[in-house]
Coordinates of C-alpha atoms in Angstrom, one line a residue:
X1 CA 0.0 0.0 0.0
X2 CA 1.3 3.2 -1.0
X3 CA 2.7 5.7 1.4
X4 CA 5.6 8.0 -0.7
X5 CA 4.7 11.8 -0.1
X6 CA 2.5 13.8 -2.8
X7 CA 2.7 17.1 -3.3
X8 CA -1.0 18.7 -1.7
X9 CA -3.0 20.8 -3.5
X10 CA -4.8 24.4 -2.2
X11 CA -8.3 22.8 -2.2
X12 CA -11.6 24.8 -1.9
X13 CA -13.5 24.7 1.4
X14 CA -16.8 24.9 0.3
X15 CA -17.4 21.5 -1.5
X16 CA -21.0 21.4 -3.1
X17 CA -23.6 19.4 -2.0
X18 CA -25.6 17.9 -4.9
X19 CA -26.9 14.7 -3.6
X20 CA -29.6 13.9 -0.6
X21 CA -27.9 14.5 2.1
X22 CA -28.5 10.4 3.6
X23 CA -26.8 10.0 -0.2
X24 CA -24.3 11.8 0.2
X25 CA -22.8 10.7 3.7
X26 CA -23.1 7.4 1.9
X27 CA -21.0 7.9 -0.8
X28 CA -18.4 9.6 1.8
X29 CA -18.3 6.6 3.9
X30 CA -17.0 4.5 1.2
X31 CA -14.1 6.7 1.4
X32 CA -10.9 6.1 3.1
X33 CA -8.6 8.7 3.0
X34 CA -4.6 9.2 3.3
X35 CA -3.7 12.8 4.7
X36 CA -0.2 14.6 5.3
X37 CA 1.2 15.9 8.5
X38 CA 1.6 14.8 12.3
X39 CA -0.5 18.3 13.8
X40 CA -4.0 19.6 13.1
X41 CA -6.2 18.3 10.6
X42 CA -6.1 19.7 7.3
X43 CA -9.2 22.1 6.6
X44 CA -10.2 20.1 3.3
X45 CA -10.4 16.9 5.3
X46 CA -11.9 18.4 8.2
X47 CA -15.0 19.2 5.8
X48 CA -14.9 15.2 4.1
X49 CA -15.2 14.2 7.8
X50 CA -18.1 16.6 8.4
X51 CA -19.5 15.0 5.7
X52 CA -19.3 11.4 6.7
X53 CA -15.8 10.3 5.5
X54 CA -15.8 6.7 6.6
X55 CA -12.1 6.4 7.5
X56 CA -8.5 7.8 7.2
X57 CA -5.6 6.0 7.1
X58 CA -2.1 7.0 8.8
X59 CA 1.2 6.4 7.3
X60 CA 4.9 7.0 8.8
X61 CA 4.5 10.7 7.6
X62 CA 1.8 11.0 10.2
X63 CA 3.6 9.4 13.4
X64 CA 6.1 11.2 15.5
X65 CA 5.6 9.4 18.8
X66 CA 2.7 8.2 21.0
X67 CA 1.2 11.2 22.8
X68 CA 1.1 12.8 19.3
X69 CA -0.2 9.6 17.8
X70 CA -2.5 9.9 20.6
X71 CA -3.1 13.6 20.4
X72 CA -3.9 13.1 16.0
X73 CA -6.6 10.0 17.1
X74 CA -8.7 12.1 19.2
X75 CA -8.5 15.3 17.3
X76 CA -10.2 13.0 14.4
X77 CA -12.6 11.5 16.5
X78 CA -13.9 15.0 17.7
X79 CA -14.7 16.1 14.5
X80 CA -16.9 12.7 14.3
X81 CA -17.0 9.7 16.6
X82 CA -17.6 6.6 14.3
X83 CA -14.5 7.8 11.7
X84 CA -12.7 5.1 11.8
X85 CA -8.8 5.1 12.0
X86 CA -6.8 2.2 10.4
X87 CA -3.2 1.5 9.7
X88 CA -0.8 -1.3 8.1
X89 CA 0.1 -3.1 11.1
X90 CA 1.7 -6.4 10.0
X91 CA 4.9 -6.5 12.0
X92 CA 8.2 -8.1 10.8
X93 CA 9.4 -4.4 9.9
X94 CA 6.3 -3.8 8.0
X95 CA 4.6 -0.8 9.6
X96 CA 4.4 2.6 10.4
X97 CA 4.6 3.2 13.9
X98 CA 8.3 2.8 14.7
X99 CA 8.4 5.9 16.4
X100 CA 5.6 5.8 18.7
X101 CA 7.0 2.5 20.4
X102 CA 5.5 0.0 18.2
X103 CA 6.2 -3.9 19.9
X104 CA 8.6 -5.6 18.1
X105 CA 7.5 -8.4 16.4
X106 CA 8.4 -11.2 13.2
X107 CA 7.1 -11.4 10.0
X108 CA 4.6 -13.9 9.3
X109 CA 6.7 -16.1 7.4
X110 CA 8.9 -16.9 10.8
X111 CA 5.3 -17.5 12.7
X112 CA 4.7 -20.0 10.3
X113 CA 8.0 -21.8 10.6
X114 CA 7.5 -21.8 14.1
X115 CA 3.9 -23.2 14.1
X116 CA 2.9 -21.9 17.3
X117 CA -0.6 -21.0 17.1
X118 CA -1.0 -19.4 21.0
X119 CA 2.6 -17.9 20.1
X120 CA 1.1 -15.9 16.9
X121 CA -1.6 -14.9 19.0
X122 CA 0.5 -13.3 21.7
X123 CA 2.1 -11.2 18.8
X124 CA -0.7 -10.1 17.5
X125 CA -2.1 -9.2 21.1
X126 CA 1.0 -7.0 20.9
X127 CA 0.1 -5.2 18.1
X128 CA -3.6 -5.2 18.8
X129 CA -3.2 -3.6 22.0
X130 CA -0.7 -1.2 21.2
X131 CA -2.9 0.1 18.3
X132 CA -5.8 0.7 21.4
X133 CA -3.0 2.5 22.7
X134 CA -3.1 5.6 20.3
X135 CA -6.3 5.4 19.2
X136 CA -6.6 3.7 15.8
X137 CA -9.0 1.2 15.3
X138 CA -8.5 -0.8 12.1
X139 CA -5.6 -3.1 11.6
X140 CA -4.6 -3.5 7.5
X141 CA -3.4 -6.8 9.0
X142 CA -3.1 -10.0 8.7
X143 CA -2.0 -11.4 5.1
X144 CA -4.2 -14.4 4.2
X145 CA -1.9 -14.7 0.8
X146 CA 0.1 -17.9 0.0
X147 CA 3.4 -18.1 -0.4
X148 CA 4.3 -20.8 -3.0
X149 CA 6.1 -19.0 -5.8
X150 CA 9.6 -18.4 -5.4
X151 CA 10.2 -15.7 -8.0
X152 CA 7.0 -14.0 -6.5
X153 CA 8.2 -10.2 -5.4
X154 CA 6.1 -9.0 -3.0
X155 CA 4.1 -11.5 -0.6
X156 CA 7.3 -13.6 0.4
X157 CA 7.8 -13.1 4.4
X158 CA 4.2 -11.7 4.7
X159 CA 3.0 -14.7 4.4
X160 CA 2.5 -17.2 6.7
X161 CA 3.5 -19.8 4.4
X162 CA 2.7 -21.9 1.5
X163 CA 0.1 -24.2 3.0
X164 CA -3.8 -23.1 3.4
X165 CA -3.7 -25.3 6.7
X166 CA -1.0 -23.8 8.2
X167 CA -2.3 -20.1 7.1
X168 CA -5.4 -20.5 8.7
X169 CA -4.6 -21.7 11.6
X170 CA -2.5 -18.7 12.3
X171 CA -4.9 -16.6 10.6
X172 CA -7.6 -17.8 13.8
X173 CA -5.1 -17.2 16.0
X174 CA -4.6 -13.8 14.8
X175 CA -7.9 -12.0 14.5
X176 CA -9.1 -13.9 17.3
X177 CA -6.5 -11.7 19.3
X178 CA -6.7 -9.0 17.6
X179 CA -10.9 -9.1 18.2
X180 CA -10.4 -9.3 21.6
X181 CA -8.5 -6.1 21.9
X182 CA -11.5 -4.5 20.1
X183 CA -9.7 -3.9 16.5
X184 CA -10.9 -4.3 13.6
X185 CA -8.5 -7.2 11.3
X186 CA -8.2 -7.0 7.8
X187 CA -7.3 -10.2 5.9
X188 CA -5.8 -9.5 2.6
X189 CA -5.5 -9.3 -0.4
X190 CA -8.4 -11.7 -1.8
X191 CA -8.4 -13.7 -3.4
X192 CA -4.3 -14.2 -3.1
X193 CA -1.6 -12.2 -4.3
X194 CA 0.9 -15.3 -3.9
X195 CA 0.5 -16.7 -7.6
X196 CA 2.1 -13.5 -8.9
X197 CA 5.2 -12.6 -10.7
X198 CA 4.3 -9.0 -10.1
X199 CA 4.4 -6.1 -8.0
X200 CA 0.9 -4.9 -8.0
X201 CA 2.2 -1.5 -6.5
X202 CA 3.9 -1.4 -9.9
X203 CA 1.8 -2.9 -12.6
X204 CA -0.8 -4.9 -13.0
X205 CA -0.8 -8.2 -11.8
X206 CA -1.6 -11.5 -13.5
X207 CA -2.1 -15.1 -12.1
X208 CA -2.8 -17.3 -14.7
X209 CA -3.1 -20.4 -12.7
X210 CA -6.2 -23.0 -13.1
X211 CA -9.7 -22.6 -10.9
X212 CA -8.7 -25.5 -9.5
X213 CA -4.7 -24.6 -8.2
X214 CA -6.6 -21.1 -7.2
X215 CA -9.1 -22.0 -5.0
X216 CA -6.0 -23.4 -2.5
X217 CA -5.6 -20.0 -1.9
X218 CA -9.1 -18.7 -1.4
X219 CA -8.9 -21.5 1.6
X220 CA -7.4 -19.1 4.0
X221 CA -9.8 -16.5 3.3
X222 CA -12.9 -18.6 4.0
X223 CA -10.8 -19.5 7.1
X224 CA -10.7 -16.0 8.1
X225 CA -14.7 -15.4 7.4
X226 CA -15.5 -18.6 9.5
X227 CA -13.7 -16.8 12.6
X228 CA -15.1 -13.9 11.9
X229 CA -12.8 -11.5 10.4
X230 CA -14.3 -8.3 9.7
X231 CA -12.7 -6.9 6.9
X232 CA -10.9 -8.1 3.4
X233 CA -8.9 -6.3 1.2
X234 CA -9.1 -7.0 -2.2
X235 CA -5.9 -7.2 -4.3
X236 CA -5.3 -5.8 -7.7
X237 CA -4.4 -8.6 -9.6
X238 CA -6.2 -10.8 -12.5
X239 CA -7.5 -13.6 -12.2
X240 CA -8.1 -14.5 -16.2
X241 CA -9.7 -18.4 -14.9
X242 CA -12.1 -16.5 -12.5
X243 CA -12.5 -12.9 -14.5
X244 CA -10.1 -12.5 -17.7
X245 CA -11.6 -8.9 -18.1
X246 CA -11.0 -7.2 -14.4
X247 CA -8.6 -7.3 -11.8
X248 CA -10.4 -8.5 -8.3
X249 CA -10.7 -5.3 -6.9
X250 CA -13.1 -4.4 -9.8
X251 CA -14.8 -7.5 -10.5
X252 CA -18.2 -8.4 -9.9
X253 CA -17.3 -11.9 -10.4
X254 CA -15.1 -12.3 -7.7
X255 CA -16.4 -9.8 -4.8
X256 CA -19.4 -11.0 -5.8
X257 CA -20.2 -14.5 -6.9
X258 CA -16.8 -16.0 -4.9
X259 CA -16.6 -13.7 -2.0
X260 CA -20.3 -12.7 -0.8
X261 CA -21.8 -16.0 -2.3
X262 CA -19.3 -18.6 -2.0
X263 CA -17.2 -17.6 0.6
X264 CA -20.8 -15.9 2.5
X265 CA -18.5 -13.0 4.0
X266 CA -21.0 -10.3 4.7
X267 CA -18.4 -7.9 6.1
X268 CA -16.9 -4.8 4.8
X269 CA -14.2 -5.6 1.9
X270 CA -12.1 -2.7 1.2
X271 CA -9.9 -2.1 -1.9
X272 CA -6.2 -1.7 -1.8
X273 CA -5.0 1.5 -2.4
X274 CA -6.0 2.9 -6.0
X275 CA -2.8 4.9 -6.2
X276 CA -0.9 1.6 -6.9
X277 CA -0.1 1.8 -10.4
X278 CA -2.1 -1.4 -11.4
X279 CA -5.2 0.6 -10.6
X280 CA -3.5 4.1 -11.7
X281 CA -2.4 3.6 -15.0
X282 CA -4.8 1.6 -16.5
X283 CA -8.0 2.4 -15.0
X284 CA -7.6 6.0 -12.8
X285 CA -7.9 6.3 -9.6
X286 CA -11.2 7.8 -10.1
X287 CA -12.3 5.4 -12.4
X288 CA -11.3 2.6 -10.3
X289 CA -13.4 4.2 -7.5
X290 CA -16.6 4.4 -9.3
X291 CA -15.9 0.5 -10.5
X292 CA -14.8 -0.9 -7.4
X293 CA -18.0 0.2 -5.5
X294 CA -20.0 -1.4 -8.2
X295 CA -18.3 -4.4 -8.5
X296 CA -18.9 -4.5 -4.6
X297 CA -16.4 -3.3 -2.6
X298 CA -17.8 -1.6 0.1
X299 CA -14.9 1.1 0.5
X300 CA -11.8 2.2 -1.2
X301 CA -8.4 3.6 0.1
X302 CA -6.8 6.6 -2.0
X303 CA -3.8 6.3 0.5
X304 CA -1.7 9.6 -1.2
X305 CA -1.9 12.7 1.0
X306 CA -3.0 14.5 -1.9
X307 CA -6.9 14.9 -1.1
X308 CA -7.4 16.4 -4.5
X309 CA -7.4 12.6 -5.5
X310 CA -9.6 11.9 -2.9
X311 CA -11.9 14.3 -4.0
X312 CA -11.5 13.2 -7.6
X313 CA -12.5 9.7 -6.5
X314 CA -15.6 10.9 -4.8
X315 CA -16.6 13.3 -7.1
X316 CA -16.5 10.1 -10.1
X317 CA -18.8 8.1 -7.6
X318 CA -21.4 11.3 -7.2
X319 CA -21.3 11.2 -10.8
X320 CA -22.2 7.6 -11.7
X321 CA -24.7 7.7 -9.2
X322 CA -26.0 10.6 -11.0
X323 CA -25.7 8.9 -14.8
X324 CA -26.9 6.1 -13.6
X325 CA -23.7 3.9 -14.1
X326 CA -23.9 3.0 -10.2
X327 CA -27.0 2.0 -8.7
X328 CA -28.4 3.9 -5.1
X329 CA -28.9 1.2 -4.0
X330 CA -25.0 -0.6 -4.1
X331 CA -23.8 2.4 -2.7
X332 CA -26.5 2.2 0.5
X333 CA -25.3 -1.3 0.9
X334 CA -21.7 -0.1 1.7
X335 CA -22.3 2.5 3.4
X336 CA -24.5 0.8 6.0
X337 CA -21.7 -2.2 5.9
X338 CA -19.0 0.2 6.9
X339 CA -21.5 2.1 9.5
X340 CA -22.1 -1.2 11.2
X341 CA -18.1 -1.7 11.1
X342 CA -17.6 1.8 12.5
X343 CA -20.7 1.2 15.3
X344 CA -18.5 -1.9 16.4
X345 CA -14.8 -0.8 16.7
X346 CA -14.6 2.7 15.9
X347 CA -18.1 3.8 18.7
X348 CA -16.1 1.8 21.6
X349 CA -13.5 4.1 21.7
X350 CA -15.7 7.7 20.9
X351 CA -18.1 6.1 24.4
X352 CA -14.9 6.4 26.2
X353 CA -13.0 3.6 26.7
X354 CA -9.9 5.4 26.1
X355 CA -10.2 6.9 29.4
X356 CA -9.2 3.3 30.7
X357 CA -5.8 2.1 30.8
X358 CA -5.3 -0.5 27.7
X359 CA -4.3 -3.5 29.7
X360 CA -0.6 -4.3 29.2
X361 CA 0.3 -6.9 26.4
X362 CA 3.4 -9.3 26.1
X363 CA 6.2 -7.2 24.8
X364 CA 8.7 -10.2 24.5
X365 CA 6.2 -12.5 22.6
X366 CA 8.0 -11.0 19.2
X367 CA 11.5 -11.8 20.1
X368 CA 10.8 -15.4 22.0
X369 CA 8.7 -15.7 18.4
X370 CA 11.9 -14.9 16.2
X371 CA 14.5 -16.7 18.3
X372 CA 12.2 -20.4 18.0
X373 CA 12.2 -19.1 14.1
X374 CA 15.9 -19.0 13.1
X375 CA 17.2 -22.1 11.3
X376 CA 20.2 -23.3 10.6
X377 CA 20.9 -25.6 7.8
X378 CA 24.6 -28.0 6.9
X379 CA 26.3 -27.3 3.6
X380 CA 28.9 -29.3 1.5
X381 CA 28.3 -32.8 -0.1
X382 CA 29.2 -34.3 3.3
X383 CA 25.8 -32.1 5.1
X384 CA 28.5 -30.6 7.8
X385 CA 26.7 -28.9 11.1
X386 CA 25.9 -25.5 11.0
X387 CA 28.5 -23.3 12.5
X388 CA 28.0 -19.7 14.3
X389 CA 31.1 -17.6 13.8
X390 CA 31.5 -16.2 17.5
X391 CA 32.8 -13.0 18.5
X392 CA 35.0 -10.5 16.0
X393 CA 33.3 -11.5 12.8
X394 CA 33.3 -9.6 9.4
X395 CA 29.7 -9.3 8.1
X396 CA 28.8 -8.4 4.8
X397 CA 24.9 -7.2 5.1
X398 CA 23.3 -7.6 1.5
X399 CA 19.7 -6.6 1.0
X400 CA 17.2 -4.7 -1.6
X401 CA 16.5 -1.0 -1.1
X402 CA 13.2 -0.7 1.2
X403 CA 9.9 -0.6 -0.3
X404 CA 8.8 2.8 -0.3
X405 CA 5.4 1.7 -0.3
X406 CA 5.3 -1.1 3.0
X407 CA 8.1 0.8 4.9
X408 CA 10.0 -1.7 5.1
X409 CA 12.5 -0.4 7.7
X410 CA 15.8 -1.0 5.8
X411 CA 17.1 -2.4 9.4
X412 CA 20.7 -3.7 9.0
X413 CA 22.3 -7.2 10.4
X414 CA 25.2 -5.5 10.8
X415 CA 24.5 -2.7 13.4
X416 CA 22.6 -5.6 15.1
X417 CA 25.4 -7.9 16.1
X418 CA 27.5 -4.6 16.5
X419 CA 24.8 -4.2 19.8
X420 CA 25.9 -7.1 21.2
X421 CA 29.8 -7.1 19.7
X422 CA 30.9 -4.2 19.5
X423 CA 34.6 -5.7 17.9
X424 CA 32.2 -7.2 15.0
X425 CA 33.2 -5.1 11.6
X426 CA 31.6 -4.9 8.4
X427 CA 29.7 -3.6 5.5
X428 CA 25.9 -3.5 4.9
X429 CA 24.9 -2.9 1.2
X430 CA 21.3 -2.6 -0.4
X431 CA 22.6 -2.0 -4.0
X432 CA 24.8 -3.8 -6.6
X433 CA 28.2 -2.6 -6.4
X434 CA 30.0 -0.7 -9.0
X435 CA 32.6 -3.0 -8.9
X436 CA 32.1 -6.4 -7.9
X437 CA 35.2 -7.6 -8.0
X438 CA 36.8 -4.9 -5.7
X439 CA 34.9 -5.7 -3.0
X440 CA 34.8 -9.3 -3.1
X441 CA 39.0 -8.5 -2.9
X442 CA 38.1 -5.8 0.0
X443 CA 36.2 -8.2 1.8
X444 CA 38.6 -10.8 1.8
X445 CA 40.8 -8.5 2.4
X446 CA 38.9 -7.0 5.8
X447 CA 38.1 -10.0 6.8
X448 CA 41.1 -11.7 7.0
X449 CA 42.2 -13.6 9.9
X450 CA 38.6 -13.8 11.3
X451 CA 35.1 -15.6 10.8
X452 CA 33.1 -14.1 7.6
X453 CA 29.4 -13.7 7.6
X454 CA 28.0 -13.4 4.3
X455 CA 24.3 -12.3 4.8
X456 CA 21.5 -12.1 1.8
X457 CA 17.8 -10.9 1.8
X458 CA 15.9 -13.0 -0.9
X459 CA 18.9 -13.6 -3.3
X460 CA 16.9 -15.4 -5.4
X461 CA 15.3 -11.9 -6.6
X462 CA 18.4 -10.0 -6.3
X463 CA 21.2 -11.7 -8.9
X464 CA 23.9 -9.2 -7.3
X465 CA 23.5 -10.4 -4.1
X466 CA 23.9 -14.5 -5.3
X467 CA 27.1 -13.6 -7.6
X468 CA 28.5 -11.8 -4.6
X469 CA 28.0 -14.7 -2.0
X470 CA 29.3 -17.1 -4.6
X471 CA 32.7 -15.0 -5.2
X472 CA 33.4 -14.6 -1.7
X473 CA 32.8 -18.5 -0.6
X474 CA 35.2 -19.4 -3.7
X475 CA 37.3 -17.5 -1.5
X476 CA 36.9 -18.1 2.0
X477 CA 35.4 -21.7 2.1
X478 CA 34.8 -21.6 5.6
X479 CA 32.1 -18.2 5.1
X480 CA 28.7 -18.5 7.1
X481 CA 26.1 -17.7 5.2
X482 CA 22.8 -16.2 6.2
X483 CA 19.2 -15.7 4.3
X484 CA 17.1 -13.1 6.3
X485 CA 14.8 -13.5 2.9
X486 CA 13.4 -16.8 2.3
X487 CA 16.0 -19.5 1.6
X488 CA 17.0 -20.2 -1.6
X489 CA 19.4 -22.7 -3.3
X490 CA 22.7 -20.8 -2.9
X491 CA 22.1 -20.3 1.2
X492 CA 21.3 -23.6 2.4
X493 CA 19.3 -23.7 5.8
X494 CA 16.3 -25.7 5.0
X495 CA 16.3 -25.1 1.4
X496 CA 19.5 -27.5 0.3
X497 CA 22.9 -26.0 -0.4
X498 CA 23.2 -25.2 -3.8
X499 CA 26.6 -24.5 -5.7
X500 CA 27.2 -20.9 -3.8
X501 CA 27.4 -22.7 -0.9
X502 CA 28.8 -25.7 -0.9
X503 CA 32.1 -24.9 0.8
X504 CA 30.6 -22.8 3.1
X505 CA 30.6 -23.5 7.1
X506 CA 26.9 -23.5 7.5
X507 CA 23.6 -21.4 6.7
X508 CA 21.4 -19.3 8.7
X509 CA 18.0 -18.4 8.2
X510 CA 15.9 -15.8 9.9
X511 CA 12.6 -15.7 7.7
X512 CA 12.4 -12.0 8.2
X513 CA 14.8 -9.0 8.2
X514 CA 12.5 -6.9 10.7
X515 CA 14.5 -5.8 13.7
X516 CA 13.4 -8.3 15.9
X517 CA 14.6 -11.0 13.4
X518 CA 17.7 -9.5 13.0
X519 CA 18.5 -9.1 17.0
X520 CA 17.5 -12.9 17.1
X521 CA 19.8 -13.6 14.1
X522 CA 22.8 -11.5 16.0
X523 CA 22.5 -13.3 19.1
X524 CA 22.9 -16.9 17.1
X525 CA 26.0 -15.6 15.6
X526 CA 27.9 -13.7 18.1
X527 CA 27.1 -16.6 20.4
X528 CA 24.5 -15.9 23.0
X529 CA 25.0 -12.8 25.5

C-alpha cells in the first residue's frame, strides 16, 4: 500500500452538495482517505469528515511518537466519533509506527516456521493492543496470501506460508486476538496475491493459474470469514480463470459471486489503495473508485496525501450515481456495511474507553517468536553442522533498497550484532556494487584472519546479491552464510545447499529482516550474551 509523499493541493473549502444528504454521507463513507502531516487536521479533510468520511488511514509521515499519535486520534474522533482510524500493522518491519514505540515483532513467514498457534496470537495481542493505545481502530493486518512462488516479489515473508492449513490456523489465531482487543482485522488481499510474478504497487498483476490450483488460496480467506474476520482487502491482480476482463478489486465476479456468495463473507471488503499503479495507470484512480464500488467493494483507500485525488475519486462516484452507471442502491449497501463496522470498533473508543488504561500486552512474545524461528541448515556434499562464527566476525549485510510503499524499515544485520559485539566489523549494502570484484577483494581483504558472515535478503530476486555470495565463498570456504529473505538454493538452511554454498561452514535463516529478526539472528551468531 502506498505511502511515498504527494505534493497537496490548495483545495476549496466549500465542496457542493448535490446529492440527498443520507446520499451523500453514503458515498463519503465509502471513502478512506490518506492525509499529510503529524499536527491539526487539514481544513479540506476536516469538511470530508463533516461529511461522513468513513475512515482515514495514517502512514509514517503522520507518526512522530505516541502522545502525538494519541493527540492526532482524538482530534479526528472530535470532529466525528464513528471515523474510523486504520493503519498497516503487520509486523516483521512492516509498519508505520516505529516511532511511537510499536512492539517488536516477526514477519509472518517466521510464525509459520515456528507453528505456534498461541505464540502468533501473543504477537498479535502486541500489536492489537498497542494500536488501542493511540487510538486507531483498524488493523490492515493479517496477510491471508500464500506463499508458494519463489520468484514472487512482494508477498514472500508476509506470508504465513505456502500451505492453506498452516495459514489459517495462524490466521484464527490472529484476528481472534486482535478481536479481543477490540480492533478491527483485515485479511488481505483476496483472493491471493501469492501466484504473482508482479508487484501490483507497480503494474498490474496477473495469475494465470487454473480454478482449480486457485481455489488453495481462497482457503485461508474462507478460514478467516469462518472466525469472523471483519474486513478483506481485495488485491489488484487478475485472475483471467475467474475474471479474464478485471482485476479482483473491480470485479463483480469475484467480490461478488466468490466472496459474498461462496465464501458468505458479509463484512466490509475494502480495496487496496487505488494509487498503486495497477489501478493508476490503466483504469484512474477515479475510475477505479466508481468500479470498485459497483463491483462490490464496500470502501476504497486513495492512501496519497493529496486529497485532491480523494476528491477526484468521490466526485466520479457522485457522478455515476448521477448517470446512472452505479445504482443507489450498491452504494447504500456499503455504506451501511462500513457504518455497522464503524458502530462496532470505531463507537467503543468515541463512548470512552480510552479513558481506561489498555491493559498491558506481552512485549517479549515478538522476540521469543523470532529466536524459535531461526534455522540453521549443513552445507557441503558431506551435510557438515551448521557453524555460528563467534565473537570479531566480518559481516557483509546484502539486501534490496526498502519498499517505499510497505516501509520496510531498511534495518541492517550489521548494526545488530555490533549491539551485542561491538569488535564485530563490516559492511551493509542494499545496492549492486559498482565493482564487484573490488569488494569481493576488499572483503577478503577486511576480513582476513577472522570468521566471515556473508548475509543475503531474498537472493533469489536479487542476482547481485547470489554472484557476490558465490565469489566470496570461492574464497573463504569456511564463510557462514545467512538468508534473512526466504532460503534459496545458494544459502542452504532448510532449502539445500546449492553451488554458492557448498564450501561454506553453514547457513542461517531468519525468515524476516525486521529488527526483531535481526536481534534474534545476532544473538545466534555472536554466540549468546
Amino acid at each position: 500500500m502506498k505511502s511515498m509523499q504527494q505534493p497537496q493541493h490548495h483545495l476549496p473549502l466549500d465542496l457542493p452538495v448535490d446529492l440527498p444528504v443520507d446520499l451523500d454521507e453514503a458515498v463519503h463513507r465509502c471513502l478512506v482517505a490518506g492525509f499529510d502531516g503529524t499536527t491539526g487536521v487539514p481544513d479540506t479533510l476536516k469538511r470530508l469528515i463533516g461529511r461522513g468520511l468513513g475512515g482515514v488511514i495514517l502512514f509514517t509521515r503522520n507518526v512522530r511518537d505516541a502522545d502525538q499519535v494519541r493527540r492526532l486520534t482524538d482530534e479526528l474522533r472530535a470532529l466525528r466519533p464513528d471515523l474510523l482510524v486504520a493503519i498497516d500493522n503487520e509486523g516483521g518491519g512492516i509498519g508505520h509506527l516505529v516511532a511511537a514505540g510499536a512492539p517488536e515483532v516477526p514477519g509472518s513467514y517466521a510464525l509459520g516456521v515456528v507453528d505456534d498457534p498461541d505464540l502468533t496470537a501473543r504477537c498479535a495481542d502486541a500489536l492489537a493492543g498497542h494500536l488501542a493505545s493511540l487510538g486507531i481502530t483498524v488493523s490492515y493486518a493479517p496477510v491471508a496470501d500464500l506463499q508458494h512462488r519463489p520468484d514472487n516479489p512482494i508477498v514472500r515473508t508476509r506470508s504465513f506460508g505456502a500451505g492453506p492449513e498452516l495459514a489459517a490456523r495462524h490466521l484464527r489465531a490472529w484476528i481472534t486476538a486482535t478481536e479481543a482487543r477490540g480492533i478491527a482485522s483485515c485479511a488481505k488481499h483476496f483472493p491471493g496475491h501469492g501466484g504473482t510474478v508482479t508487484d501490483s504497487h507497480h503494474e498490474m498483476a496477473v495469475d494465470l493459474r487454473s480454478y482449480d490450483d486457485i481455489r488453495a488460496d481462497v482457503e485461508p480467506f474462507r478460514a478467516a470469514v469462518a472466525a469472523g474476520v471483519p474486513m478483506l482487502m481485495s488485491a489488484h491482480v487478475v485472475y483471467p480463470a475467474l475474471d479474464p476482463e478485471r482485476p479482483a478489486t473491480l470485479s463483480r465476479r469475484i467480490l461478488g459471486d466468490l466472496l459474498r456468495h461462496d465464501l458468505g463473507f458479509d463484512g466490509v471488503l475494502v480495496s487496496d489503495a487505488l494509487e498503486m499503479k495497477a489501478i493508476a495507470d490503466r483504469y484512474g484512480e477515479a475510475a477505479g473508485a466508481r468500479l470498485a464500488l459497483a463491483a462490490g467493494a464496500d470502501q476504497v483507500i486513495v492512501a496519497v496525501p493529496d486529497l485532491a485525488t480523494t476528491l477526484a475519486c468521490r466526485d466520479a462516484v457522485i457522478g455515476a450515481l448521477r448517470d446512472g452507471m452505479l445504482a443507489e442502491e450498491r452504494v447504500r449497501e456499503a455504506a451501511g456495511r462500513v457504518r455497522k463496522l464503524a458502530e462496532r470498533y470505531a463507537g467503543a473508543v468515541g463512548e470512552g474507553a480510552r479513558e481506561s488504561a489498555v491493559e498491558p500486552w506481552d512485549a517479549g512474545a515478538g522476540l521469543d517468536a523470532a529466536r524459535r524461528a531461526v534455522r540453521g541448515g549443513s552445507t557441503g556434499s558431506g551435510g557438515g553442522a551448521v557453524s555460528a562464527p563467534g565473537r570479531g566476525a566480518y559481516v557483509l549485510d546484502l539486501f534490496p533498497p526498502p519498499h517505499p510503499a510497505l516501509n520496510w524499515g531498511g534495518e541492517d544485520l550489521l548494526s545488530a550484532v555490533r549491539a551485542l559485539d561491538p569488535t564485530a566489523s563490516g559492511m551493509a549494502l542494499n545496492e549492486a556494487p559498482v565493482d564487484p570484484a573490488a569488494l569481493v577483494e576488499g572483503v577478503l581483504r577486511w576480513a582476513a584472519g577472522v570468521p566471515l558472515v556473508v548475509a543475503t535478503s531474498d537472493a533469489g530476486l536479487y542476482p547481485w546479491q547470489g554472484e557476490l555470495r558465490g565469489a566470496l565463498v570461492a574464497g573463504r570456504g569456511d564463510a557462514v552464510l545467512v538468508e534473512t529473505g526466504l532460503p534459496d538454493a545458494g544459502a542452504g538452511a532448510g532449502a539445500g545447499a546449492g553451488a554458492g554454498a557448498r564450501s561454506g561452514a553453514g547457513a542461517w535463516c531468519s525468515y524476516g529482516r525486521g529488527r526483531v529478526n535481526l536481534r534474534a539472528l545476532a544473538e545466534v551468531l555472536v554466540g549468546g550474551v
